[in-house]
Amino acid sequence: MRSILSIAAAILGLTTSMSHALAQSVSGVSGTDVTPGDGVEYRFAYSPENDGKDEGFTHRLNYHHSFDEAWRVRGFVVMNRRGAQALKAKSATLEVLYQFFEDQEHHGWDSGIRADGVIPLEDNRPGRARLAWLNAFHPDAQWEIRANFYIGREFGVRAKDGFIIETREEVTYKLPSGLKIGAHMLDNYGASAHFGSFNDQKHQLGPIVKGKLGANLKYELSALFGLSRAASDADFRFFISCAL
């Protein structure tokens, strides 16, 4: 436990001396496996100062309840702070996930559909309704491949025309120690009314490490680096979750 926290502190400490970012992300590549019970999660992301924008800090607090091995609801609040500004609540989200494929019954393939609703907690920000198709494939006991597809619609003030299209991908390999290492990619193509060029869209790629602390605690350490101009140059993240 102490060694893992030391690694996390070292990574977060390192980021304070770097300078590349536009905005920080606490989004991940979602899995689909639903386990009965409750759980909580904390997510943190840091973006160093860059291009005249102050460094950014984002926090996300999650709570979920799974009714059985197919249905799960999750709610979370995102808060952020940039530079010397005060920490502010940015949005509240409610998700409902239905898992219709279980890997033991479908040759290593998990799949589910999720409906999301986002309510803005800041002025001059749109809300969003979104559907997600979530997939995970396990070719063997070591490898996991995740792929997410999202289609959403903004509403309210400053809402974009058309549908917002996103994809997310992740590949991890499980070491003999149980630690998982790999890479993940987040792609936001923008609104269907005007996708724009690659640099107008948000594309990020980076490494990820996942592990467990006992039976109930899980953690992730990751980074995302911008591949396009519109994306954040660098996001450094730490996630920790606990099954209740």
PDB file of C-alpha atoms in Angstrom, residues 23-228:
ATOM      1  CA  ALA A  23      -7.904  21.136 -20.105  1.00  0.00           C
ATOM      2  CA  GLN A  24      -7.887  18.065 -17.913  1.00  0.00           C
ATOM      3  CA  SER A  25      -9.962  14.905 -18.329  1.00  0.00           C
ATOM      4  CA  VAL A  26     -11.218  12.401 -15.756  1.00  0.00           C
ATOM      5  CA  SER A  27     -12.935  10.228 -18.381  1.00  0.00           C
ATOM      6  CA  GLY A  28     -11.835   6.638 -18.903  1.00  0.00           C
ATOM      7  CA  VAL A  29     -12.454   3.673 -21.167  1.00  0.00           C
ATOM      8  CA  SER A  30     -15.384   2.017 -19.437  1.00  0.00           C
ATOM      9  CA  GLY A  31     -15.704  -1.674 -18.781  1.00  0.00           C
ATOM     10  CA  THR A  32     -19.037  -3.478 -18.917  1.00  0.00           C
ATOM     11  CA  ASP A  33     -18.865  -6.087 -16.159  1.00  0.00           C
ATOM     12  CA  VAL A  34     -21.666  -5.545 -13.614  1.00  0.00           C
ATOM     13  CA  THR A  35     -21.212  -7.003 -10.126  1.00  0.00           C
ATOM     14  CA  PRO A  36     -24.036  -6.814  -7.551  1.00  0.00           C
ATOM     15  CA  GLY A  37     -23.430  -4.337  -4.740  1.00  0.00           C
ATOM     16  CA  ASP A  38     -22.344  -0.761  -4.149  1.00  0.00           C
ATOM     17  CA  GLY A  39     -19.114   1.109  -4.745  1.00  0.00           C
ATOM     18  CA  VAL A  40     -17.449   4.520  -4.572  1.00  0.00           C
ATOM     19  CA  GLU A  41     -14.663   6.059  -6.635  1.00  0.00           C
ATOM     20  CA  TYR A  42     -12.473   9.158  -6.567  1.00  0.00           C
ATOM     21  CA  ARG A  43     -10.755  10.482  -9.700  1.00  0.00           C
ATOM     22  CA  PHE A  44      -8.144  13.217  -9.960  1.00  0.00           C
ATOM     23  CA  ALA A  45      -6.557  14.836 -13.015  1.00  0.00           C
ATOM     24  CA  TYR A  46      -3.860  17.493 -13.296  1.00  0.00           C
ATOM     25  CA  SER A  47      -2.939  19.599 -16.332  1.00  0.00           C
ATOM     26  CA  PRO A  48       0.149  21.826 -16.208  1.00  0.00           C
ATOM     27  CA  GLU A  49       0.098  25.440 -17.350  1.00  0.00           C
ATOM     28  CA  ASN A  50       0.443  26.018 -21.090  1.00  0.00           C
ATOM     29  CA  ASP A  51      -0.391  28.503 -23.868  1.00  0.00           C
ATOM     30  CA  GLY A  52      -1.366  31.204 -21.386  1.00  0.00           C
ATOM     31  CA  LYS A  53      -3.839  28.967 -19.538  1.00  0.00           C
ATOM     32  CA  ASP A  54      -3.345  28.269 -15.837  1.00  0.00           C
ATOM     33  CA  GLU A  55      -2.719  24.787 -14.515  1.00  0.00           C
ATOM     34  CA  GLY A  56      -5.921  22.827 -13.922  1.00  0.00           C
ATOM     35  CA  PHE A  57      -7.126  20.395 -11.258  1.00  0.00           C
ATOM     36  CA  THR A  58     -10.221  18.222 -11.684  1.00  0.00           C
ATOM     37  CA  HIS A  59     -11.889  15.995  -9.092  1.00  0.00           C
ATOM     38  CA  ARG A  60     -14.680  13.481  -9.647  1.00  0.00           C
ATOM     39  CA  LEU A  61     -16.651  11.632  -6.967  1.00  0.00           C
ATOM     40  CA  ASN A  62     -18.669   8.546  -8.005  1.00  0.00           C
ATOM     41  CA  TYR A  63     -21.211   6.317  -6.301  1.00  0.00           C
ATOM     42  CA  HIS A  64     -22.806   3.287  -7.963  1.00  0.00           C
ATOM     43  CA  HIS A  65     -25.357   0.625  -7.113  1.00  0.00           C
ATOM     44  CA  SER A  66     -25.751  -2.645  -9.031  1.00  0.00           C
ATOM     45  CA  PHE A  67     -29.138  -4.296  -8.656  1.00  0.00           C
ATOM     46  CA  ASP A  68     -27.958  -7.636 -10.070  1.00  0.00           C
ATOM     47  CA  GLU A  69     -25.425  -8.900 -12.640  1.00  0.00           C
ATOM     48  CA  ALA A  70     -27.027  -6.892 -15.465  1.00  0.00           C
ATOM     49  CA  TRP A  71     -28.244  -3.485 -14.206  1.00  0.00           C
ATOM     50  CA  ARG A  72     -26.224  -0.696 -12.595  1.00  0.00           C
ATOM     51  CA  VAL A  73     -26.864   2.982 -11.831  1.00  0.00           C
ATOM     52  CA  ARG A  74     -24.092   5.465 -11.142  1.00  0.00           C
ATOM     53  CA  GLY A  75     -24.040   9.109 -10.192  1.00  0.00           C
ATOM     54  CA  PHE A  76     -21.103  11.474  -9.961  1.00  0.00           C
ATOM     55  CA  VAL A  77     -20.132  15.114  -9.569  1.00  0.00           C
ATOM     56  CA  VAL A  78     -17.192  16.764 -11.354  1.00  0.00           C
ATOM     57  CA  MET A  79     -15.400  19.715  -9.740  1.00  0.00           C
ATOM     58  CA  ASN A  80     -12.475  21.701 -11.072  1.00  0.00           C
ATOM     59  CA  ARG A  81     -10.136  24.552 -10.307  1.00  0.00           C
ATOM     60  CA  ARG A  82      -7.864  26.478 -12.631  1.00  0.00           C
ATOM     61  CA  GLY A  83      -4.955  28.530 -11.326  1.00  0.00           C
ATOM     62  CA  ALA A  84      -5.837  30.552  -8.223  1.00  0.00           C
ATOM     63  CA  GLN A  85      -9.588  30.186  -8.768  1.00  0.00           C
ATOM     64  CA  ALA A  86     -11.781  28.532  -6.155  1.00  0.00           C
ATOM     65  CA  LEU A  87     -12.842  24.910  -6.608  1.00  0.00           C
ATOM     66  CA  LYS A  88     -16.227  24.814  -8.380  1.00  0.00           C
ATOM     67  CA  ALA A  89     -18.773  22.104  -9.128  1.00  0.00           C
ATOM     68  CA  LYS A  90     -18.898  21.736 -12.911  1.00  0.00           C
ATOM     69  CA  SER A  91     -21.530  19.068 -13.644  1.00  0.00           C
ATOM     70  CA  ALA A  92     -23.624  16.241 -12.205  1.00  0.00           C
ATOM     71  CA  THR A  93     -24.171  13.006 -14.132  1.00  0.00           C
ATOM     72  CA  LEU A  94     -26.528  10.037 -13.830  1.00  0.00           C
ATOM     73  CA  GLU A  95     -25.835   6.807 -15.755  1.00  0.00           C
ATOM     74  CA  VAL A  96     -27.828   3.596 -16.231  1.00  0.00           C
ATOM     75  CA  LEU A  97     -25.933   0.558 -17.574  1.00  0.00           C
ATOM     76  CA  TYR A  98     -27.411  -2.693 -18.877  1.00  0.00           C
ATOM     77  CA  GLN A  99     -24.967  -5.546 -19.569  1.00  0.00           C
ATOM     78  CA  PHE A 100     -26.412  -7.972 -22.118  1.00  0.00           C
ATOM     79  CA  PHE A 101     -23.314 -10.102 -22.916  1.00  0.00           C
ATOM     80  CA  GLU A 102     -21.207 -11.897 -20.281  1.00  0.00           C
ATOM     81  CA  ASP A 103     -17.714 -13.031 -21.306  1.00  0.00           C
ATOM     82  CA  GLN A 104     -18.090 -16.557 -19.869  1.00  0.00           C
ATOM     83  CA  GLU A 105     -21.086 -17.127 -22.143  1.00  0.00           C
ATOM     84  CA  HIS A 106     -19.909 -15.285 -25.297  1.00  0.00           C
ATOM     85  CA  HIS A 107     -16.323 -16.439 -25.887  1.00  0.00           C
ATOM     86  CA  GLY A 108     -14.644 -13.695 -23.856  1.00  0.00           C
ATOM     87  CA  TRP A 109     -16.886 -10.820 -24.948  1.00  0.00           C
ATOM     88  CA  ASP A 110     -18.644  -8.475 -22.499  1.00  0.00           C
ATOM     89  CA  SER A 111     -21.033  -5.899 -23.948  1.00  0.00           C
ATOM     90  CA  GLY A 112     -23.561  -3.403 -22.645  1.00  0.00           C
ATOM     91  CA  ILE A 113     -25.574  -0.273 -23.366  1.00  0.00           C
ATOM     92  CA  ARG A 114     -25.432   2.788 -21.123  1.00  0.00           C
ATOM     93  CA  ALA A 115     -27.612   5.909 -21.017  1.00  0.00           C
ATOM     94  CA  ASP A 116     -26.068   9.084 -19.561  1.00  0.00           C
ATOM     95  CA  GLY A 117     -27.567  12.414 -18.552  1.00  0.00           C
ATOM     96  CA  VAL A 118     -25.351  15.399 -17.673  1.00  0.00           C
ATOM     97  CA  ILE A 119     -26.676  18.471 -15.855  1.00  0.00           C
ATOM     98  CA  PRO A 120     -24.406  21.562 -15.908  1.00  0.00           C
ATOM     99  CA  LEU A 121     -23.742  23.210 -12.543  1.00  0.00           C
ATOM    100  CA  GLU A 122     -22.047  26.271 -14.068  1.00  0.00           C
ATOM    101  CA  ASP A 123     -23.608  29.099 -16.042  1.00  0.00           C
ATOM    102  CA  ASN A 124     -23.300  29.186 -19.839  1.00  0.00           C
ATOM    103  CA  ARG A 125     -22.683  25.445 -20.206  1.00  0.00           C
ATOM    104  CA  PRO A 126     -24.939  23.007 -22.091  1.00  0.00           C
ATOM    105  CA  GLY A 127     -26.374  19.806 -20.700  1.00  0.00           C
ATOM    106  CA  ARG A 128     -26.061  16.487 -22.514  1.00  0.00           C
ATOM    107  CA  ALA A 129     -27.923  13.239 -23.113  1.00  0.00           C
ATOM    108  CA  ARG A 130     -25.876  10.335 -24.460  1.00  0.00           C
ATOM    109  CA  LEU A 131     -25.997   6.641 -25.369  1.00  0.00           C
ATOM    110  CA  ALA A 132     -22.900   4.464 -25.076  1.00  0.00           C
ATOM    111  CA  TRP A 133     -22.125   1.008 -26.458  1.00  0.00           C
ATOM    112  CA  LEU A 134     -19.457  -0.515 -24.204  1.00  0.00           C
ATOM    113  CA  ASN A 135     -17.393  -3.583 -25.093  1.00  0.00           C
ATOM    114  CA  ALA A 136     -14.595  -5.627 -23.546  1.00  0.00           C
ATOM    115  CA  PHE A 137     -12.900  -8.646 -25.125  1.00  0.00           C
ATOM    116  CA  HIS A 138     -10.670 -11.127 -23.282  1.00  0.00           C
ATOM    117  CA  PRO A 139      -8.785 -13.315 -25.797  1.00  0.00           C
ATOM    118  CA  ASP A 140      -7.030 -15.030 -22.871  1.00  0.00           C
ATOM    119  CA  ALA A 141      -6.395 -14.574 -19.150  1.00  0.00           C
ATOM    120  CA  GLN A 142      -3.784 -11.834 -19.664  1.00  0.00           C
ATOM    121  CA  TRP A 143      -5.116  -9.552 -22.402  1.00  0.00           C
ATOM    122  CA  GLU A 144      -8.122  -7.227 -22.268  1.00  0.00           C
ATOM    123  CA  ILE A 145      -9.300  -5.037 -25.163  1.00  0.00           C
ATOM    124  CA  ARG A 146     -11.938  -2.370 -24.519  1.00  0.00           C
ATOM    125  CA  ALA A 147     -13.835  -0.318 -27.094  1.00  0.00           C
ATOM    126  CA  ASN A 148     -16.509   2.320 -26.378  1.00  0.00           C
ATOM    127  CA  PHE A 149     -18.738   4.173 -28.839  1.00  0.00           C
ATOM    128  CA  TYR A 150     -20.735   7.261 -27.765  1.00  0.00           C
ATOM    129  CA  ILE A 151     -23.411   9.322 -29.474  1.00  0.00           C
ATOM    130  CA  GLY A 152     -24.889  12.294 -27.645  1.00  0.00           C
ATOM    131  CA  ARG A 153     -26.880  15.478 -28.012  1.00  0.00           C
ATOM    132  CA  GLU A 154     -26.332  18.735 -26.162  1.00  0.00           C
ATOM    133  CA  PHE A 155     -29.221  20.886 -24.942  1.00  0.00           C
ATOM    134  CA  GLY A 156     -29.689  24.281 -23.377  1.00  0.00           C
ATOM    135  CA  VAL A 157     -27.447  27.330 -23.617  1.00  0.00           C
ATOM    136  CA  ARG A 158     -24.531  27.153 -26.112  1.00  0.00           C
ATOM    137  CA  ALA A 159     -25.553  23.645 -27.239  1.00  0.00           C
ATOM    138  CA  LYS A 160     -23.874  22.414 -30.429  1.00  0.00           C
ATOM    139  CA  ASP A 161     -25.974  21.410 -33.429  1.00  0.00           C
ATOM    140  CA  GLY A 162     -26.030  17.757 -34.451  1.00  0.00           C
ATOM    141  CA  PHE A 163     -24.828  14.694 -32.553  1.00  0.00           C
ATOM    142  CA  ILE A 164     -21.599  14.502 -30.545  1.00  0.00           C
ATOM    143  CA  ILE A 165     -19.580  11.420 -31.569  1.00  0.00           C
ATOM    144  CA  GLU A 166     -16.856   9.883 -29.387  1.00  0.00           C
ATOM    145  CA  THR A 167     -14.847   6.657 -29.298  1.00  0.00           C
ATOM    146  CA  ARG A 168     -12.483   5.291 -26.641  1.00  0.00           C
ATOM    147  CA  GLU A 169     -10.099   2.341 -26.831  1.00  0.00           C
ATOM    148  CA  GLU A 170      -7.858   0.548 -24.337  1.00  0.00           C
ATOM    149  CA  VAL A 171      -5.522  -2.472 -24.435  1.00  0.00           C
ATOM    150  CA  THR A 172      -3.985  -3.903 -21.245  1.00  0.00           C
ATOM    151  CA  TYR A 173      -1.800  -6.896 -20.379  1.00  0.00           C
ATOM    152  CA  LYS A 174      -1.883  -8.573 -16.956  1.00  0.00           C
ATOM    153  CA  LEU A 175       1.548  -9.326 -15.491  1.00  0.00           C
ATOM    154  CA  PRO A 176       2.217 -12.357 -13.236  1.00  0.00           C
ATOM    155  CA  SER A 177       2.081  -9.972 -10.250  1.00  0.00           C
ATOM    156  CA  GLY A 178      -1.513  -9.051 -11.166  1.00  0.00           C
ATOM    157  CA  LEU A 179      -0.568  -5.533 -12.286  1.00  0.00           C
ATOM    158  CA  LYS A 180      -2.047  -4.469 -15.638  1.00  0.00           C
ATOM    159  CA  ILE A 181      -0.121  -2.252 -18.057  1.00  0.00           C
ATOM    160  CA  GLY A 182      -1.230  -0.882 -21.395  1.00  0.00           C
ATOM    161  CA  ALA A 183      -2.359   2.094 -23.435  1.00  0.00           C
ATOM    162  CA  HIS A 184      -5.617   3.962 -23.940  1.00  0.00           C
ATOM    163  CA  MET A 185      -6.963   6.479 -26.435  1.00  0.00           C
ATOM    164  CA  LEU A 186      -9.822   8.990 -26.208  1.00  0.00           C
ATOM    165  CA  ASP A 187     -11.316  10.501 -29.372  1.00  0.00           C
ATOM    166  CA  ASN A 188     -13.942  13.258 -29.493  1.00  0.00           C
ATOM    167  CA  TYR A 189     -14.888  13.975 -33.106  1.00  0.00           C
ATOM    168  CA  GLY A 190     -17.140  16.913 -32.247  1.00  0.00           C
ATOM    169  CA  ALA A 191     -20.662  17.542 -33.526  1.00  0.00           C
ATOM    170  CA  SER A 192     -22.031  15.948 -36.691  1.00  0.00           C
ATOM    171  CA  ALA A 193     -23.110  19.382 -37.960  1.00  0.00           C
ATOM    172  CA  HIS A 194     -19.414  20.207 -38.429  1.00  0.00           C
ATOM    173  CA  PHE A 195     -16.757  17.634 -37.511  1.00  0.00           C
ATOM    174  CA  GLY A 196     -13.939  19.844 -38.748  1.00  0.00           C
ATOM    175  CA  SER A 197     -10.369  18.697 -39.344  1.00  0.00           C
ATOM    176  CA  PHE A 198      -8.343  16.302 -37.174  1.00  0.00           C
ATOM    177  CA  ASN A 199      -6.819  19.263 -35.316  1.00  0.00           C
ATOM    178  CA  ASP A 200     -10.285  20.699 -34.640  1.00  0.00           C
ATOM    179  CA  GLN A 201     -11.198  17.454 -32.867  1.00  0.00           C
ATOM    180  CA  LYS A 202      -9.866  16.144 -29.538  1.00  0.00           C
ATOM    181  CA  HIS A 203      -7.620  13.074 -29.741  1.00  0.00           C
ATOM    182  CA  GLN A 204      -5.470  11.836 -26.835  1.00  0.00           C
ATOM    183  CA  LEU A 205      -3.249   8.783 -26.299  1.00  0.00           C
ATOM    184  CA  GLY A 206      -1.214   7.577 -23.342  1.00  0.00           C
ATOM    185  CA  PRO A 207      -0.070   4.807 -20.962  1.00  0.00           C
ATOM    186  CA  ILE A 208      -2.089   3.264 -18.150  1.00  0.00           C
ATOM    187  CA  VAL A 209      -1.302   1.086 -15.117  1.00  0.00           C
ATOM    188  CA  LYS A 210      -3.992  -0.730 -13.106  1.00  0.00           C
ATOM    189  CA  GLY A 211      -3.765  -2.680  -9.884  1.00  0.00           C
ATOM    190  CA  LYS A 212      -5.540  -3.898  -6.761  1.00  0.00           C
ATOM    191  CA  LEU A 213      -4.985  -3.162  -3.077  1.00  0.00           C
ATOM    192  CA  GLY A 214      -6.566  -6.086  -1.284  1.00  0.00           C
ATOM    193  CA  ALA A 215      -9.960  -7.495  -2.189  1.00  0.00           C
ATOM    194  CA  ASN A 216     -11.965  -4.281  -2.490  1.00  0.00           C
ATOM    195  CA  LEU A 217      -9.646  -1.457  -3.585  1.00  0.00           C
ATOM    196  CA  LYS A 218      -8.590  -0.813  -7.190  1.00  0.00           C
ATOM    197  CA  TYR A 219      -6.434   1.980  -8.596  1.00  0.00           C
ATOM    198  CA  GLU A 220      -5.353   3.407 -11.951  1.00  0.00           C
ATOM    199  CA  LEU A 221      -2.404   5.638 -12.814  1.00  0.00           C
ATOM    200  CA  SER A 222      -2.442   7.074 -16.320  1.00  0.00           C
ATOM    201  CA  ALA A 223      -1.486   9.919 -18.609  1.00  0.00           C
ATOM    202  CA  LEU A 224      -3.031  11.280 -21.798  1.00  0.00           C
ATOM    203  CA  PHE A 225      -1.111  13.327 -24.360  1.00  0.00           C
ATOM    204  CA  GLY A 226      -2.775  15.402 -27.060  1.00  0.00           C
ATOM    205  CA  LEU A 227      -2.477  14.235 -30.663  1.00  0.00           C
ATOM    206  CA  SER A 228      -4.486  17.164 -32.038  1.00  0.00           C
TER     207      SER A 228
END
